[in-house]
XYZ file of C-alpha atoms in Angstrom:
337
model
C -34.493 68.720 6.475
C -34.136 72.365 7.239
C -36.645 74.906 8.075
C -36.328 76.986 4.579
C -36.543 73.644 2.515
C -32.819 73.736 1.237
C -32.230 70.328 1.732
C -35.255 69.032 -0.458
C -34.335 71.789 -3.024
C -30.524 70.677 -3.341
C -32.053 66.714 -3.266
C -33.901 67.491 -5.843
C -31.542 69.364 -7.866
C -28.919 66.496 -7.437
C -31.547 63.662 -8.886
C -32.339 65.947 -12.224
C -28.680 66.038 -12.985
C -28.306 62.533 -12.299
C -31.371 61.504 -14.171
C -29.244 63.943 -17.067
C -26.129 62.536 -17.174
C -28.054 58.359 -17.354
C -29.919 60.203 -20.545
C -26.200 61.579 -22.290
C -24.620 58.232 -21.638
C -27.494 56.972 -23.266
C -25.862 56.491 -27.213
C -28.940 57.504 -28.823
C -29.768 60.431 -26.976
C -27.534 63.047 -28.538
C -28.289 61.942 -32.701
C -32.087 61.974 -31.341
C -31.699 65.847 -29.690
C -29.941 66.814 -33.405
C -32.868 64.978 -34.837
C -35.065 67.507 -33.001
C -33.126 70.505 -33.806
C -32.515 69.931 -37.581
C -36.190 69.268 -37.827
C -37.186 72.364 -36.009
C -34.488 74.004 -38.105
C -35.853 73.686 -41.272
C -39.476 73.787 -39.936
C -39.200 77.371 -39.372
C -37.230 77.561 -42.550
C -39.682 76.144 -44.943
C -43.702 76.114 -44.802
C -43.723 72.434 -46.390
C -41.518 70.814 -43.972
C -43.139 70.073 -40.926
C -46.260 68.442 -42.819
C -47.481 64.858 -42.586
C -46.893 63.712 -46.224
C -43.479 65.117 -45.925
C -42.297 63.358 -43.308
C -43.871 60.558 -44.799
C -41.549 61.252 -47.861
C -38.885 61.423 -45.630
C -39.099 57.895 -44.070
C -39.719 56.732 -47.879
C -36.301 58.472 -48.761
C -34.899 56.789 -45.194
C -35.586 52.349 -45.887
C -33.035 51.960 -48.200
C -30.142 53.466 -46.746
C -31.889 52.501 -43.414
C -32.286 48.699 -44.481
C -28.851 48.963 -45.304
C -27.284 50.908 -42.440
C -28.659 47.597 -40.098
C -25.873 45.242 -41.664
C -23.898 47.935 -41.636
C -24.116 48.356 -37.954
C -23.675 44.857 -37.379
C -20.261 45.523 -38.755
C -19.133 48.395 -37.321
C -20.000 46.759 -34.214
C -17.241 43.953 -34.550
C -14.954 47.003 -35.268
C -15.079 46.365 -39.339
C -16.793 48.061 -42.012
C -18.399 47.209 -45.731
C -17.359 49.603 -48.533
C -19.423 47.207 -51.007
C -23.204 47.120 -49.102
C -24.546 49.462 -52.197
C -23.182 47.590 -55.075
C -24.247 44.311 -53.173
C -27.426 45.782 -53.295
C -27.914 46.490 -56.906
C -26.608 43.388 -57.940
C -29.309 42.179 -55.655
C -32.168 44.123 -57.751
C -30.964 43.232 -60.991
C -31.521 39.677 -60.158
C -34.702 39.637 -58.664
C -35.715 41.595 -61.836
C -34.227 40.429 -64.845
C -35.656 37.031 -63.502
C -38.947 38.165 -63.620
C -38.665 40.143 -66.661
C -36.121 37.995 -69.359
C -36.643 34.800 -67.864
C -39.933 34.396 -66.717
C -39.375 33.402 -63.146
C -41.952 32.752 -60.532
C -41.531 36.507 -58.510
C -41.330 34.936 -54.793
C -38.429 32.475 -55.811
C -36.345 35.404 -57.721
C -36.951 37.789 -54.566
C -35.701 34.720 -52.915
C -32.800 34.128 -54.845
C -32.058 37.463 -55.061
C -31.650 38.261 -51.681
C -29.777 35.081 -51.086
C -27.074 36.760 -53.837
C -26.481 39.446 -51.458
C -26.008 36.893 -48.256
C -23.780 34.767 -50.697
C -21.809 38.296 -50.803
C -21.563 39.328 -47.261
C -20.778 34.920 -46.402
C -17.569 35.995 -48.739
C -16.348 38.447 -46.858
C -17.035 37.020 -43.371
C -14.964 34.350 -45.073
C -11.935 36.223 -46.707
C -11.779 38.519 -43.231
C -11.195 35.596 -41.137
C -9.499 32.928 -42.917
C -6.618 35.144 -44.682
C -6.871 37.766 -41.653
C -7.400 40.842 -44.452
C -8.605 43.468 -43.389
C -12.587 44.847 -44.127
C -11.991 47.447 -45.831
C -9.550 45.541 -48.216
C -12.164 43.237 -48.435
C -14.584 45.256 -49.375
C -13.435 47.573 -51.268
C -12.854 44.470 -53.697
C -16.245 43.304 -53.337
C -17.201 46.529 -54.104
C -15.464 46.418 -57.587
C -16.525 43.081 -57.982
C -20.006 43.685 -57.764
C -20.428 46.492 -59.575
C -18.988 44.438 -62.618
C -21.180 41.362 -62.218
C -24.040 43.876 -61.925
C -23.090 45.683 -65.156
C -22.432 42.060 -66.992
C -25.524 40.499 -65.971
C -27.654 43.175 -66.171
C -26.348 44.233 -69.793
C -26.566 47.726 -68.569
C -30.202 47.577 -68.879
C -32.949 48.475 -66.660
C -35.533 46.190 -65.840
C -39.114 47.214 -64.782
C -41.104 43.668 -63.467
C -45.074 43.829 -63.368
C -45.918 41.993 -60.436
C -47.291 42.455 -57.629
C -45.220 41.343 -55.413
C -41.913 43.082 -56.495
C -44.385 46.191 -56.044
C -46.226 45.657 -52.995
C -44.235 47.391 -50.322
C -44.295 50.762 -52.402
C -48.036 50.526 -51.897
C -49.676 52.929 -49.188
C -51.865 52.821 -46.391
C -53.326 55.795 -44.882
C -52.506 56.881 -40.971
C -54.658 60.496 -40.245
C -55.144 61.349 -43.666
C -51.216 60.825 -44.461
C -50.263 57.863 -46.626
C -47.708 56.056 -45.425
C -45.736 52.759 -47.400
C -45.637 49.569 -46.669
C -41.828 49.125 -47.101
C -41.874 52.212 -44.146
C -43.299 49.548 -41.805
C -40.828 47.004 -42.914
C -38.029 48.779 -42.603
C -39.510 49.639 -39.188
C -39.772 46.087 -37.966
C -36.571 45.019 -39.427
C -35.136 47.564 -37.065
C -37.010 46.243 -34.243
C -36.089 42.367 -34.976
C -32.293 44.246 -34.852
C -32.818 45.288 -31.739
C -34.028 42.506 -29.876
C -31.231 40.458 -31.195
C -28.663 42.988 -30.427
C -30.112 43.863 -26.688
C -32.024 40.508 -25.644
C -29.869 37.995 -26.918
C -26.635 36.253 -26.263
C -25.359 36.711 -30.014
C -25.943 40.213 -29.671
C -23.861 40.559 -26.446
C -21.199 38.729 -28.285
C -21.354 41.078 -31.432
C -20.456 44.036 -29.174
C -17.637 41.911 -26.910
C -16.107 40.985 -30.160
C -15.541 44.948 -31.443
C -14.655 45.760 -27.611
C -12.301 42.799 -26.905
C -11.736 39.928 -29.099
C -9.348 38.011 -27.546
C -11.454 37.575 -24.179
C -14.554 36.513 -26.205
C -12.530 33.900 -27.280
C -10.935 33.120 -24.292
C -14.544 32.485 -23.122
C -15.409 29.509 -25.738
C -17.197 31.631 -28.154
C -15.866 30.827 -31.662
C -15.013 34.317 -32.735
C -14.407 33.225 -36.584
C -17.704 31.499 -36.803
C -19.268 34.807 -35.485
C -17.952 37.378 -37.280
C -18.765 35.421 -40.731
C -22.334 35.039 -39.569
C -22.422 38.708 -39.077
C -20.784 39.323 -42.486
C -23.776 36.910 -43.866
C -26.472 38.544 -42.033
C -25.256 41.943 -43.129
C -25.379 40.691 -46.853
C -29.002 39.308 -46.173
C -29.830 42.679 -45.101
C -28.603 44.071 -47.852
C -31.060 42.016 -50.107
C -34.087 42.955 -48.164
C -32.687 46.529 -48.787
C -32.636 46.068 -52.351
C -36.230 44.108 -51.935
C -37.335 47.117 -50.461
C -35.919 49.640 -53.154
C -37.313 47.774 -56.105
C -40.854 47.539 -54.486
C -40.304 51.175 -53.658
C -39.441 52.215 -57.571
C -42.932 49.972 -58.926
C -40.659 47.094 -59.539
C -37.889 49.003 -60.934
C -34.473 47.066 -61.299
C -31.587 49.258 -62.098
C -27.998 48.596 -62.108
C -27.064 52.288 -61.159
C -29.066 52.358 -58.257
C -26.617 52.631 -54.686
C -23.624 54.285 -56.021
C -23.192 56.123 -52.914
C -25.082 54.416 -50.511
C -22.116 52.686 -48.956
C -21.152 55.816 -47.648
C -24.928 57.008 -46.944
C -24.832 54.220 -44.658
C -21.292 54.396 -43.258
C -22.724 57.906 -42.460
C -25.684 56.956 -40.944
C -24.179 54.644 -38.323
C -21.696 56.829 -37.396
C -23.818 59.788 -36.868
C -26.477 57.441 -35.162
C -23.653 57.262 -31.936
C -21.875 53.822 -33.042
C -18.111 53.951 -32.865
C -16.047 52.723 -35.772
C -13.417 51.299 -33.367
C -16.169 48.508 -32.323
C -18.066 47.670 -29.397
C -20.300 50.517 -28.896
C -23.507 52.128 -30.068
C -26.970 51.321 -30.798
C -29.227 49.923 -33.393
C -31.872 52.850 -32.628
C -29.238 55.671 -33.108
C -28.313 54.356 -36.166
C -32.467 54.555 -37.492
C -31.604 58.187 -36.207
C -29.062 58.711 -37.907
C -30.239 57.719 -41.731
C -33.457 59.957 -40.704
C -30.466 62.706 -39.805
C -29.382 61.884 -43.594
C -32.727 61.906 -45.243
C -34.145 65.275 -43.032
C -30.873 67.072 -44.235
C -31.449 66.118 -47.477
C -34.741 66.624 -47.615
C -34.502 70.255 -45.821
C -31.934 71.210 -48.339
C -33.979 70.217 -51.237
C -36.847 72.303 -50.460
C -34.779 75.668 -49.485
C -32.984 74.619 -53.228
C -29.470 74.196 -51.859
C -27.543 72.554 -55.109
C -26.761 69.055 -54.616
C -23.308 69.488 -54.168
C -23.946 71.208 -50.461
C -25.718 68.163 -49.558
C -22.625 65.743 -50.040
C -20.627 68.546 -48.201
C -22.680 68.913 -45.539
C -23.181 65.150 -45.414
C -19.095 64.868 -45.372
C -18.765 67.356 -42.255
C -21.100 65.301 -39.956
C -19.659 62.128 -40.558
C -15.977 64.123 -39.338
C -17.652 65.965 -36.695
C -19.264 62.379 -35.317
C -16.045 60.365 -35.600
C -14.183 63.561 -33.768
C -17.006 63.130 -31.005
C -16.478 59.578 -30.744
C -12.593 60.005 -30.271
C -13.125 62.664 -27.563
C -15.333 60.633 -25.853
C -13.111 57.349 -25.936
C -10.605 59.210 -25.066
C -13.068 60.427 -22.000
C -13.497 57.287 -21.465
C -9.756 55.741 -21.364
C -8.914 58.475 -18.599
C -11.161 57.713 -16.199
C-alpha cells in the first residue's frame, strides 16, 4: 500500500470491472438492461405506462407467447426450432373447448386431453427429426400446415365459448397493492421457474445444452441423444398445451381456431432476443421470460403512443436481426479466443 492510497484505489477499480465483465457474460443481463431502458423509454413517453394495472396488462399480454417461448427454448437449445408451436396451440384450444361445448365433456378430462394433443404434436416431431434425420424446420413447417388444417376441420371454423369454471379460472384476478393481477400471470410464472430448475439443477438440463453445443460427444458419453431430443420435442408440445390452457382461461373460456397465427414467430422472437443462440447450446430460460416481456412492453408502448400496427411487426422484425447479428459477433468472439 502506498502513502496516497493508489494501490487500494486501482484494487478497487480492478474488482468493479471484474465484477462487470461476470455480469455481461451473464446471458440475461443485456435483454434485462433493454428491458430497463424500453420501459423507461416509454415511461417518459406516455403518462399511462409506468402504472401498476398496466404492467399488469402487460404480463397478461406476456403468458401466452411466454408459455410458449419455454418449449420453444427447449428447442433452440438442441440447436432446432418449431415453426408450428402457434398452430399446435390452437388446435390445442379448440379441443379442450368444443369438448366442453358440443360434446358435453367433463372440463378437467378435455383440458387433459387437450393438452395431451399438443404433446402428441411435439412427440411427432421429436420423432420425424430423429428417425428420418429431417431437419426442424422442415418438420415443422409441415406440422405447421398440418395443424392449422385439423384445427379448421375439427373446429368447423367455429368459435367455441365453454362456461366452466375451470376453463376460466386462471383469467380470474387477485389483488397485489391495489393492482389486480391473474392467475394464469402466476402460472406462467412458475412454469418458468419449474424450467429453470430443470434446465440449471438437473442432469437432463445439462444434457439439453451439450446436445445444441456438441452432439457427437454427448453421445460418445452414453447419453442416448435420439431419446433426448424427442423428449424435448414432447415436452415442448406439452408446453404448448398449457399455453393454449392458459389462453382460453385468459379469453373467459374462449376457444378459437384463429387464435396464434403469429405466435410462432412471437416466440422465435422472444428467445432470441432473451440471449439464446439459434446455433444451440447457449442461453437462458430467464432471458427468454425477458425477452417475451421485451415483445409485450414494445407492443404495449406502441399501442398507447398509437403507432399503427404495422410498426409493431417492423420493429418486432429488426430486433430479432439485430439479436441474431449480436449472437454471431459474439460466437465469433468467442471462436477467436
Amino acid at each position: 500500500m502506498t502513502t496516497d492510497g493508489t494501490a487500494p484505489i486501482a484494487a478497487d477499480t480492478s474488482s468493479w470491472r471484474s465484477r462487470l465483465a461476470h455480469l455481461v457474460r451473464i446471458p440475461a443481463f443485456g435483454p434485462f438492461v433493454a428491458l430497463l431502458l424500453v420501459c423507461a423509454y416509454f415511461a417518459i413517453r406516455t403518462d399511462t405506462f409506468a402504472t401498476g394495472d398496466n404492467f399488469s396488462l402487460i404480463l397478461q399480454q406476456t403468458i401466452e407467447v411466454g408459455v410458449l417461448a419455454i418449449g420453444q427454448t427447449l428447442i433452440i437449445l438442441t440447436a432446432g426450432i418449431d415453426l408450428s408451436c402457434g398452430a399446435v396451440m390452437a388446435f390445442g384450444t379448440i379441443v379442450m373447448t368444443k369438448l366442453v361445448v358440443a360434446n358435453g365433456w367433463n372440463p378437467y378430462l378435455a383440458i387433459v386431453l387437450g393438452i395431451l394433443a399438443c404433446g402428441a404434436f411435439g412427440l411427432a416431431n421429436g420423432l420425424l427429426v430423429t428417425t428420418l434425420r429431417l431437419p426442424a424446420f422442415i418438420v415443422t413447417l409441415g406440422t405447421l400446415g398440418i395443424a392449422t388444417a385439423m384445427t379448421t376441420i375439427y373446429s368447423g371454423s367455429e368459435t367455441f365459448s365453454a362456461e366452466s369454471r375451470p376453463l376460466q379460472f386462471f383469467g380470474e384476478t387477485f389483488s397485489v397493492g391495489g393492482t389486480e393481477i391473474t392467475y394464469g400471470t402466476l402460472a406462467m410464472l412458475v412454469l418458468f421457474a419449474l424450467a429453470w430448475f430443470v434446465l440449471t439443477h438437473m442432469k437432463v438440463g445439462r444434457h439439453i445444452y451439450a446436445l445444441g453445443d456438441n452432439p457427437e460427444a454427448v453421445r460418445l458419453s452414453g447419453v442416448r441423444t435420439s431419446r433426448l431430443l424427442v423428449g424435448v420435442y414432447t415436452v415442448a408440445g406439452l408446453a404448448y398445451g398449457l399455453a393454449g390452457y392458459l389462453l382460453v382461461t385468459r379469453s373467459g373460456g374462449l376457444g378459437d381456431p384463429g387464435a396464434g397465427q403469429t405466435d410462432n414467430l412471437d416466440s422465435i422472437t422472444a428467445v432470441v432476443i432473451g440471449g439464446t443462440s439459434l446455433f444451440g447450446g447457449r442461453g437462458s430460460i430467464i432471458g427468454t421470460l425477458i425477452g417475451a416481456l421485451i415483445v409485450s412492453v414494445f407492443r404495449n408502448g406502441l399501442i398507447q403512443q398509437d403507432v399503427d400496427a404495422v410498426y409493431q411487426v417492423l420493429i418486432t422484425g429488426i430486433l430479432v436481426i439485430l439479436a441474431v447479428a449480436a449472437d454471431q459477433i459474439l460466437r465469433g468472439k468467442t471462436r477467436r479466443a
